[in-house]
Short mmCIF file of C-alpha atoms and ligand atoms in Angstrom, two decimals:
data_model
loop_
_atom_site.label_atom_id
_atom_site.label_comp_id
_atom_site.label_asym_id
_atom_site.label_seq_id
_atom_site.Cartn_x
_atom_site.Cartn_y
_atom_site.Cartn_z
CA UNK T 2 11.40 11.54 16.10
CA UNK T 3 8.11 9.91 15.97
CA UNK T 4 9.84 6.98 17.10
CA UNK T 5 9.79 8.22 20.79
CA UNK T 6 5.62 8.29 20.65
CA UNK T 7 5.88 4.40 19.58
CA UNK T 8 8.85 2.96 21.80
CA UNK T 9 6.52 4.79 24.72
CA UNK T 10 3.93 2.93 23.68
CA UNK T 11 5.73 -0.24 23.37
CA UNK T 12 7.21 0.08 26.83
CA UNK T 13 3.38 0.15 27.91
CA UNK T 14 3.18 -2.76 26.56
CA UNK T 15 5.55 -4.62 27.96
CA UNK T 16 5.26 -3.38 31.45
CA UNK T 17 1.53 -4.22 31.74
CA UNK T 18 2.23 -7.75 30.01
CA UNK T 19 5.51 -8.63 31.72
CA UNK T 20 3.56 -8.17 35.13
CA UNK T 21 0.27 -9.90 34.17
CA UNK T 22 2.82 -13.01 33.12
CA UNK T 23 4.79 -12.80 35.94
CA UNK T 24 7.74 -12.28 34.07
CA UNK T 25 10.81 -10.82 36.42
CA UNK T 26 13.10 -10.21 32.84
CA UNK T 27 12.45 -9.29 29.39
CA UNK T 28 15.38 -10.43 26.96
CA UNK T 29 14.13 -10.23 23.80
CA UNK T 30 11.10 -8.00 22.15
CA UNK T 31 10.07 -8.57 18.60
CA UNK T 32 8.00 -5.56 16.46
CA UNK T 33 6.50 -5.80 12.79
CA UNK T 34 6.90 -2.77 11.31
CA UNK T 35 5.56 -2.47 7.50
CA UNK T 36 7.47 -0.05 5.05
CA UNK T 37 4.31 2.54 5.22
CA UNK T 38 4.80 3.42 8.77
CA UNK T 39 8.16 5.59 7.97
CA UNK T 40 9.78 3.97 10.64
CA UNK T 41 13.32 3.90 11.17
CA UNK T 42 14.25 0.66 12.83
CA UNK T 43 18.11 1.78 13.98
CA UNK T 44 16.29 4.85 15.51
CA UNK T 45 13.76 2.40 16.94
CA UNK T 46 16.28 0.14 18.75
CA UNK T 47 18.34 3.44 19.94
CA UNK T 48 15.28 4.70 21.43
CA UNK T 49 13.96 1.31 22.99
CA UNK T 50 17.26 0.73 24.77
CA UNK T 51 17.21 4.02 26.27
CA UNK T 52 13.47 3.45 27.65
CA UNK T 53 14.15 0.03 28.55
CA UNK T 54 17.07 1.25 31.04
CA UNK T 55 16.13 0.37 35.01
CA UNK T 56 12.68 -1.48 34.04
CA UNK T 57 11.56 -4.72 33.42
CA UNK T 58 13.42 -5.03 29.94
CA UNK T 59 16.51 -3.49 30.79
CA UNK T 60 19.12 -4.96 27.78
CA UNK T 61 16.61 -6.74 25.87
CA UNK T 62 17.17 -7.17 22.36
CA UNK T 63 14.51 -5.63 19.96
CA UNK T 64 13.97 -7.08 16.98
CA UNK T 65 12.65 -5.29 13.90
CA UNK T 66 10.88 -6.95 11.47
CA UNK T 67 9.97 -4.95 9.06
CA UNK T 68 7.33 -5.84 6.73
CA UNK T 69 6.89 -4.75 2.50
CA UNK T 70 4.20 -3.31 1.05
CA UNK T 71 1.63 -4.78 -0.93
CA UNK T 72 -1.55 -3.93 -3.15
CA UNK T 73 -4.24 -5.22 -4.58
CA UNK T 74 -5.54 -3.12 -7.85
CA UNK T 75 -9.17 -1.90 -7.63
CA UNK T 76 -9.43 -2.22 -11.32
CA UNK T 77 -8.61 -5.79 -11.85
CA UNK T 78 -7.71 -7.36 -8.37
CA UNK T 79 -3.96 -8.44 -9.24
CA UNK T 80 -2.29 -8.24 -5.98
CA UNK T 81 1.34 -7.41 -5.94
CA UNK T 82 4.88 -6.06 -3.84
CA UNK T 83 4.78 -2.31 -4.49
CA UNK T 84 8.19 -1.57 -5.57
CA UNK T 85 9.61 1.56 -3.90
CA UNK T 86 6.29 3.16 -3.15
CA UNK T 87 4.88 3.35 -6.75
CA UNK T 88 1.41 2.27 -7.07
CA UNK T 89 0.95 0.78 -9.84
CA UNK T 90 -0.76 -2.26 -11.23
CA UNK T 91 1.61 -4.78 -13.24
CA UNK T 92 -1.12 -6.58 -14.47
CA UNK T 93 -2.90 -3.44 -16.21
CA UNK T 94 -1.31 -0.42 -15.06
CA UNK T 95 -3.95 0.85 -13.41
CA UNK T 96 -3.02 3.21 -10.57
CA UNK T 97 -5.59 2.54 -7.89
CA UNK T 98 -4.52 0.69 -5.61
CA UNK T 99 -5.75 -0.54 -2.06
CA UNK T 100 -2.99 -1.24 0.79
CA UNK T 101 -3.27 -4.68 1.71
CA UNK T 102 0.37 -5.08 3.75
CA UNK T 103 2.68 -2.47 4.68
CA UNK T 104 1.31 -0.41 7.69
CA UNK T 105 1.55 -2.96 10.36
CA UNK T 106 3.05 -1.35 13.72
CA UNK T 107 2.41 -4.06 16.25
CA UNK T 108 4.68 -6.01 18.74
CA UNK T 109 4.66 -9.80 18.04
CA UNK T 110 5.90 -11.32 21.46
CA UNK T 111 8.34 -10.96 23.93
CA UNK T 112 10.84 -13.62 25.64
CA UNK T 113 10.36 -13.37 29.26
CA UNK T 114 11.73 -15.35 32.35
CA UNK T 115 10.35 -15.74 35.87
CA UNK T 116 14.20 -15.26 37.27
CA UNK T 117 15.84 -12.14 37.32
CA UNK T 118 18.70 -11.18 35.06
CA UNK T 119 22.06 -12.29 35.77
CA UNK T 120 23.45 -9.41 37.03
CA UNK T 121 26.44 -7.35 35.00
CA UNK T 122 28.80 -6.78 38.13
CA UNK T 123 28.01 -9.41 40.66
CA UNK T 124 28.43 -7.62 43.61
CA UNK T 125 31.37 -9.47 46.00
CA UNK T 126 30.81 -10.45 49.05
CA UNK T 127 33.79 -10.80 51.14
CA UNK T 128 33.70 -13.51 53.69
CA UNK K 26 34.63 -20.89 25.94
CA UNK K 27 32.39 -18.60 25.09
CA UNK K 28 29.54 -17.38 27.77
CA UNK K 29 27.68 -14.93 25.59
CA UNK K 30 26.89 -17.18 23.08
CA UNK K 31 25.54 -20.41 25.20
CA UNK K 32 27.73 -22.49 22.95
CA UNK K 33 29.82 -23.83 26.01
CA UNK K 34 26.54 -24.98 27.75
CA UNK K 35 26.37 -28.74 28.66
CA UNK K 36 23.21 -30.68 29.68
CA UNK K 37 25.44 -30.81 32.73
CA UNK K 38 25.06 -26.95 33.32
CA UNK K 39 22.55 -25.93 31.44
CA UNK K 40 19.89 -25.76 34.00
CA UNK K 41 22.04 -23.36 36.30
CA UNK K 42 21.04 -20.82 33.89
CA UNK K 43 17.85 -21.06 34.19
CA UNK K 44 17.06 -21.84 30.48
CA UNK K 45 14.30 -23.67 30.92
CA UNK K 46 12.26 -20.75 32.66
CA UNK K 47 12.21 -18.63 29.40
CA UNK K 48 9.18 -18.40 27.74
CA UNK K 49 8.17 -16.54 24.71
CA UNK K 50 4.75 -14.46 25.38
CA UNK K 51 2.83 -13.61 22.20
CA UNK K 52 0.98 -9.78 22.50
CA UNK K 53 -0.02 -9.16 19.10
CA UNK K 54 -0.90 -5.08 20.35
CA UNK K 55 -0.52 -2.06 18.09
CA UNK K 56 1.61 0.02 19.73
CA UNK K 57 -0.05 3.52 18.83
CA UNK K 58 -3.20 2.35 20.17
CA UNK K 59 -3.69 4.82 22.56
CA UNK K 60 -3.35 7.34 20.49
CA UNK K 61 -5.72 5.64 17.93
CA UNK K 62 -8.47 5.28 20.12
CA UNK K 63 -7.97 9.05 21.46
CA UNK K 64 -8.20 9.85 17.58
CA UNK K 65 -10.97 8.11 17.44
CA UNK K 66 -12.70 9.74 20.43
CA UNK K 67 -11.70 13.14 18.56
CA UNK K 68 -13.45 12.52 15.45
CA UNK K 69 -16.81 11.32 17.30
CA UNK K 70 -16.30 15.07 18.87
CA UNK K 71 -16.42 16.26 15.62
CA UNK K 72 -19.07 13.93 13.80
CA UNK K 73 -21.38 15.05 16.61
CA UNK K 74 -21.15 18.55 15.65
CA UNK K 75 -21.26 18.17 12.16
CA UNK K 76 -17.66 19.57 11.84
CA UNK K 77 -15.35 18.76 8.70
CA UNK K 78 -11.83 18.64 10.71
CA UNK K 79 -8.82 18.63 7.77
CA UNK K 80 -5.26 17.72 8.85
CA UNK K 81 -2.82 20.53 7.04
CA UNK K 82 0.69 18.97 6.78
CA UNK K 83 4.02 20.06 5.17
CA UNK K 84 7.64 20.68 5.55
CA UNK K 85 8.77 23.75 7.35
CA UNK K 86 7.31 27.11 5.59
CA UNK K 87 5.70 25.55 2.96
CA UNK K 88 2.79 28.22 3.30
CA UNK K 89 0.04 26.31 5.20
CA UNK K 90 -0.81 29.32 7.50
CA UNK K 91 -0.29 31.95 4.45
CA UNK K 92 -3.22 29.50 3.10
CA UNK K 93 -5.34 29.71 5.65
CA UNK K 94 -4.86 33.40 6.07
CA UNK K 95 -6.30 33.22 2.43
CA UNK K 96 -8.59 30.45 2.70
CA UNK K 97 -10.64 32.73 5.70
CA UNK K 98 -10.90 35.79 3.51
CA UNK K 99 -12.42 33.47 0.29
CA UNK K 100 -14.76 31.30 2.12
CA UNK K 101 -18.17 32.49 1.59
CA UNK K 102 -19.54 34.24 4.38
CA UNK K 103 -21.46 32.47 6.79
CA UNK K 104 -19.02 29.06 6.70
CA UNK K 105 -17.80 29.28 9.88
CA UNK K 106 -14.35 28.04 10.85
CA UNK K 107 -11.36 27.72 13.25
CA UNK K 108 -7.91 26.64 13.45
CA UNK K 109 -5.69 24.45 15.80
CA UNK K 110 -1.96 25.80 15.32
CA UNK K 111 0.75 23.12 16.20
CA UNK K 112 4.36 24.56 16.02
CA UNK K 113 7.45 23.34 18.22
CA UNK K 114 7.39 26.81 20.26
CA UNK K 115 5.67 30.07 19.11
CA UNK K 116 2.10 31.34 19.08
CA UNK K 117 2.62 33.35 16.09
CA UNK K 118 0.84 31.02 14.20
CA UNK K 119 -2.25 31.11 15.69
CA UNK K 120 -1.83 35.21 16.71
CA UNK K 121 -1.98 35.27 12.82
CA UNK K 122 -5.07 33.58 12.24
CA UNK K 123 -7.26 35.35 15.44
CA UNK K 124 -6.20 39.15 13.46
CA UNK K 125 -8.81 37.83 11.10
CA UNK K 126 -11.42 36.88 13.83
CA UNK K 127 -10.83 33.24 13.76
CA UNK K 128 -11.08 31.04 16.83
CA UNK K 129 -7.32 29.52 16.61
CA UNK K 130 -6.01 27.25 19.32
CA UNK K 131 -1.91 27.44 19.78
CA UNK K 132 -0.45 23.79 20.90
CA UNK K 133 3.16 24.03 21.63
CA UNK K 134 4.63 20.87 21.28
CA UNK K 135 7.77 21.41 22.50
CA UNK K 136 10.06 18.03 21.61
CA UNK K 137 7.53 16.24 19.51
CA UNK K 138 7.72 17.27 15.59
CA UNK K 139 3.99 15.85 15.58
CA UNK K 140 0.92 16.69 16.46
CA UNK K 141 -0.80 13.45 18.27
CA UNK K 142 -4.66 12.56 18.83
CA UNK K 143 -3.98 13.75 22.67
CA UNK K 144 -2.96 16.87 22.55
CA UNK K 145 -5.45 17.77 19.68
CA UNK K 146 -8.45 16.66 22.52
CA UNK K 147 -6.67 18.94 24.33
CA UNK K 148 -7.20 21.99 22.25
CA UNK K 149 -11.18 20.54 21.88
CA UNK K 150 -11.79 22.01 25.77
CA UNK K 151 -10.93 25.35 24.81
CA UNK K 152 -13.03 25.53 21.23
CA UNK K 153 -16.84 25.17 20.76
CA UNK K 154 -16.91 22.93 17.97
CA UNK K 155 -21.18 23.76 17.93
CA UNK K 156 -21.80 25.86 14.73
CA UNK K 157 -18.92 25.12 13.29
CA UNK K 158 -18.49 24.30 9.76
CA UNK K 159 -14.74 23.58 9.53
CA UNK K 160 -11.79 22.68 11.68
CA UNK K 161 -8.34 23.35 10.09
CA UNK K 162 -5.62 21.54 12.08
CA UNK K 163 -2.14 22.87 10.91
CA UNK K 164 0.23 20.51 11.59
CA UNK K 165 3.98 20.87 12.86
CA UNK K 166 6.09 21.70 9.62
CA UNK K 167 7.56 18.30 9.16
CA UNK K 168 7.13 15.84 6.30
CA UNK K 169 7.62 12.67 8.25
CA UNK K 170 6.18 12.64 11.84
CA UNK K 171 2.76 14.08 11.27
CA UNK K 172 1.35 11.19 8.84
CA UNK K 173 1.96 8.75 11.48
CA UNK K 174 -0.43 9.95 13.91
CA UNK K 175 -4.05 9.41 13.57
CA UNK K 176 -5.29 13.20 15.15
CA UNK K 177 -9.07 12.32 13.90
CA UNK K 178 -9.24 14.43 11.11
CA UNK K 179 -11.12 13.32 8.13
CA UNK K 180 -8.77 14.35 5.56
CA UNK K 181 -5.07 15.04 5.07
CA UNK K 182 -3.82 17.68 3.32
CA UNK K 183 -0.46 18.01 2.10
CA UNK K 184 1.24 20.87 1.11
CA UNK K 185 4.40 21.76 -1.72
CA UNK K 186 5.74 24.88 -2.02
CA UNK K 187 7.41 25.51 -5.70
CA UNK K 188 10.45 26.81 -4.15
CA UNK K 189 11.39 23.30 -2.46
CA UNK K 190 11.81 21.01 -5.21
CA UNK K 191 9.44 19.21 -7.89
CA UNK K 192 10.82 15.42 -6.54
CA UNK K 193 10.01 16.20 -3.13
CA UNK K 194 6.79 14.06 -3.18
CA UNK K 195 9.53 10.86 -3.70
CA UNK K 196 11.13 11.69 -1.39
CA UNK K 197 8.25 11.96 1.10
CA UNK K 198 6.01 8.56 -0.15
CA UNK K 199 4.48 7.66 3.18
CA UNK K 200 2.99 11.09 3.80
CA UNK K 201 1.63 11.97 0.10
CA UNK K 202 0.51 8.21 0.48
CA UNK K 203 -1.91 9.11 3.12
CA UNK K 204 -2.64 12.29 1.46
CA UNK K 205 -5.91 12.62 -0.19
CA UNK K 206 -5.41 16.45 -2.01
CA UNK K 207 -2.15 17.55 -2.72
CA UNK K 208 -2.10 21.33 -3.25
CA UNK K 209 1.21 22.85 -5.03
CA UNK K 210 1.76 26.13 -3.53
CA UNK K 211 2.78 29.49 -3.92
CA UNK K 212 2.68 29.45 -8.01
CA UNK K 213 3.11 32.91 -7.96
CA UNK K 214 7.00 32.61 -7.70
CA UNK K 215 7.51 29.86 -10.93
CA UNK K 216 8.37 32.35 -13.45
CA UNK K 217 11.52 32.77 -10.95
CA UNK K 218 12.17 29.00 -10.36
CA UNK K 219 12.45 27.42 -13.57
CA UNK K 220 14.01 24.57 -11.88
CA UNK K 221 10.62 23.41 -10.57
CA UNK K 222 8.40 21.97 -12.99
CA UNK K 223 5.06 21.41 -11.83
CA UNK K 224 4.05 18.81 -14.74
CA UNK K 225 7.33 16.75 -12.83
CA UNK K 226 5.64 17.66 -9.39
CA UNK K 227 2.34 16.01 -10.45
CA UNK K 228 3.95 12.84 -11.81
CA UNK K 229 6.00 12.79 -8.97
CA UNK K 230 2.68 12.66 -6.71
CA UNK K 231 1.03 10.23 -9.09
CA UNK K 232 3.59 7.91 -9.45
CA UNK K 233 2.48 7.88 -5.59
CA UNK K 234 -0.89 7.51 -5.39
CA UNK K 235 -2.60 7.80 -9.38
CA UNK K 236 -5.79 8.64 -7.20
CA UNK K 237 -4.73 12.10 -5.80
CA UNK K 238 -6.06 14.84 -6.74
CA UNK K 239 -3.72 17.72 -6.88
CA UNK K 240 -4.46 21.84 -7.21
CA UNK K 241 -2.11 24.42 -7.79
CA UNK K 242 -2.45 27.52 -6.08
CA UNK K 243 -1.08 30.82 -4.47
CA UNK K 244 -2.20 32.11 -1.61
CA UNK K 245 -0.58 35.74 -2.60
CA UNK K 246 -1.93 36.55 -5.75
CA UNK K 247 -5.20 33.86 -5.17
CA UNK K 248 -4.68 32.21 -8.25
CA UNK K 249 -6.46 28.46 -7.87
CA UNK K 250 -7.87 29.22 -4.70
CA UNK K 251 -11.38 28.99 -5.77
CA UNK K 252 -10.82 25.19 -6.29
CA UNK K 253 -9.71 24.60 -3.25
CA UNK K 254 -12.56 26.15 -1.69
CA UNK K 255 -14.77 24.20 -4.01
CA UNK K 256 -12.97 21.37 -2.62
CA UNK K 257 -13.54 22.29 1.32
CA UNK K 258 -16.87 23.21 0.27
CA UNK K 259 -17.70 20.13 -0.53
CA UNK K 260 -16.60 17.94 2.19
CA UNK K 261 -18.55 20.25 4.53
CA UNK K 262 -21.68 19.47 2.39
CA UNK K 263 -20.90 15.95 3.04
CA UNK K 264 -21.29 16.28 6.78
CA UNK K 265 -24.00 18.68 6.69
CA UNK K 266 -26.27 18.04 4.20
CA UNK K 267 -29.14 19.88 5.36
CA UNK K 268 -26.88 22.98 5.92
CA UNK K 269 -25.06 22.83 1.95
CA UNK K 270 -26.31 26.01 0.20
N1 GTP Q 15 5.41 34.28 -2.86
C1 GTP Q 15 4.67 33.60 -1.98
N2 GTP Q 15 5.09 33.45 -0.73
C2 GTP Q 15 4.31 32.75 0.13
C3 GTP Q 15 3.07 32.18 -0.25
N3 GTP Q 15 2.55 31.54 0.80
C4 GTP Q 15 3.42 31.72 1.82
N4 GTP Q 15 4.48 32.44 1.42
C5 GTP Q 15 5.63 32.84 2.24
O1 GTP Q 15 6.31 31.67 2.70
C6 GTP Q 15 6.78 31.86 4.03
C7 GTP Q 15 6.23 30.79 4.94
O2 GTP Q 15 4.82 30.88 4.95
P1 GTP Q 15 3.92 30.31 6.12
O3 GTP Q 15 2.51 30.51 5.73
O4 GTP Q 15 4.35 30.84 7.44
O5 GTP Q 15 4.32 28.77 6.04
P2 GTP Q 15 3.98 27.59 7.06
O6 GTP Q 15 3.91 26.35 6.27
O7 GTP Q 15 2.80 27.95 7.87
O8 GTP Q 15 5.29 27.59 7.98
P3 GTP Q 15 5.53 26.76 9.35
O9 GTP Q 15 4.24 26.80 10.12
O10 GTP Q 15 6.62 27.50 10.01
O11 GTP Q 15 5.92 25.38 8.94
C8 GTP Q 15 6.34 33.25 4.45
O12 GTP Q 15 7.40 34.13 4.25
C9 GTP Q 15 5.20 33.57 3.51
O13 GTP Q 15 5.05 34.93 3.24
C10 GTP Q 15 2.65 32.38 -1.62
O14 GTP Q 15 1.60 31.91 -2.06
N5 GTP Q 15 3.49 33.08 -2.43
MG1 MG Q 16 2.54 27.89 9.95
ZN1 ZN Q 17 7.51 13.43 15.36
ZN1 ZN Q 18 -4.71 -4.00 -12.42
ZN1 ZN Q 19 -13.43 14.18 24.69
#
């Protein structure tokens, strides 16, 4: 559950940024995750709702964007979409191969508004 | 009709929600950074001291402290080593390692199947890295967690045991991706398994990364081990150049 390490950091994130901007909500979050990072974005989303609960993002959406990987071969500098992890040059079948896209684990941007968020129940006031 | 949605809102209303107000706030921030530059704090600990630190990393019982039980008697004598243990919850790890007069650190890590770059600097206060030659860092037995965090080692090893399957490196791409020596262990037992193939285990690493090198080897009966220490041996000469004998 590495996940837990990242969504921590993410909520780090978000807390220091929300507050620099001002922001009083946090509805929407949006991560690039690339397909070397052996992320699991359902567990990702699980875990970001739970450590969103009571702060600043409380309900936000989090949206994964998860990002393929690509190479370039050493040998003779086609670049290509690695296929399901194997590294391996279509051009020459070479099999070294640099990592040019696919271990991104960044968070893009974040919708934020100056207003709180409507609340669920709204409280009733009798009078 | 619909108030989730925002398809009932009217210029008329729309401003009652506040729409306008929302803004989108671009971060661009990797979110392990802390524990990047913590990593990278770690490994200037260990440049300044000369030390070779190697990440160990498997699944569960794979043989990675059986190997370093080995690795300490076969080392020539006057490499000097020790060992940071990570496991979930016992010291046994490292209790086996100090019976051979090893310096060996035990991190518990309790609910994290990882070790990260913190708790490694952790470990650092109670070790004197001076002198040192190597710094094994046996990682929790897990074959996904552990290659996503940056501990400031300077090379990954990763570990397969004959008795857990020759397509386990498929199954496993990200971590034998950042591998950079594979070692198939405890050959001793493949008369028994003829399911496992290790010519299937190498292609299965290959098909991977072509680059990785990959030595088979028992820790019981010893059989490859001299390679491996060839191979340690020559990342410390790397880092101490002076020192290589
Ligand atoms: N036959 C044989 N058994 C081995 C070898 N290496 C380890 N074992 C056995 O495999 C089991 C696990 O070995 P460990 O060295 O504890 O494995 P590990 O990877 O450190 O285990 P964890 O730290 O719990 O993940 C033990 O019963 C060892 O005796 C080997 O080379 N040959
Ligand atoms: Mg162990
Ligand atoms: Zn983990
Ligand atoms: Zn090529
Ligand atoms: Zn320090």
């Amino acid at each position: 559950m590495h996940e837990t390490a990242i969504v921590a950091g993410l909520m780090r994130i978000i807390t220091q940024q929300a507050s620099k901007h001002g922001a009083a909500h946090v509805s929407r979050v949006t991560v690039k995750v690339g397909r070397l990072r052996a992320v699991e974005p359902q567990q990702l989303r699980a875990c970001f709702e739970m450590f969103a609960e009571g702060t600043v993002a409380d309900g936000a959406e989090l949206v994964v964007e998860e990002i393929g990987v690509r190479g370039r071969c050493r040998g003779c500098a086609t670049e290509f979409d690695v296929p399901r992890y194997h590294f391996q040059c279509p051009a020459c079948a070479g099999n070294d191969i640099e990592v040019i896209q696919g271990q991104e684990l960044f968070i893009e941007n974040f919708e934020a508004s100056s207003s709180p968020p409507p609340a669920v129940d709204p409280p009733l006031v009798p009078k | 009709m619909c108030d989730n949605c925002g398809c009932n809102l009217t210029d008329a209303n729309r401003h009652a929600l506040g729409a306008e107000e929302h803004h989108t706030i671009e971060v661009l921030e990797n979110l392990l950074q802390v524990n990047d530059i913590q990593a990278g704090h770690n490994r200037e600990h260990f440049d300044e001291y000369g030390v070779f630190a190697v990440n160990i990393m498997s699944g569960p019982g794979s043989g990675k402290t059986s190997l370093l039980e080995a690795t300490i008697k076969a080392l020539p004598p006057g490499v000097k080593v020790a060992v940071i243990e990570g496991d979930l919850e016992t010291e046994n790890d490292a209790e086996r390692i100090r019976r051979h007069g090893v310096p060996a650190i035990q991190i518990t890590t309790g609910m994290a199947c990882h070790l990260d770059a913190h708790m490694v600097h952790g470990a650092l206060h109670e070790l004197a890295l001076q002198g040192l030659d190597i710094l094994f860092i046996e990682n929790v037995g897990n074959l996904v967690c552990p290659a996503s965090f940056d501990i400031g080692q300077h090379r990954n090893v990763i570990l397969l045991s004959v008795t857990e399957g020759d397509d386990k490196p498929a199954k496993y791409p990200v971590m034998v991706h950042a591998a950079d020596l594979a070692l198939i262990t405890k050959t001793d037992l493949l008369p028994y398994i003829e399911e496992f193939s290790v010519g299937r285990a190498r292609d299965s690493f290959l098909g991977i990364k072509g680059q990785l090198p990959i030595i088979e080897l028992s820790a019981k009966n010893g059989a490859g081990l001299e390679q491996w220490i060839a191979w340690l041996l020559a990342e410390v000469a790397k880092r101490r150049p002076a020192a290589a004998a």
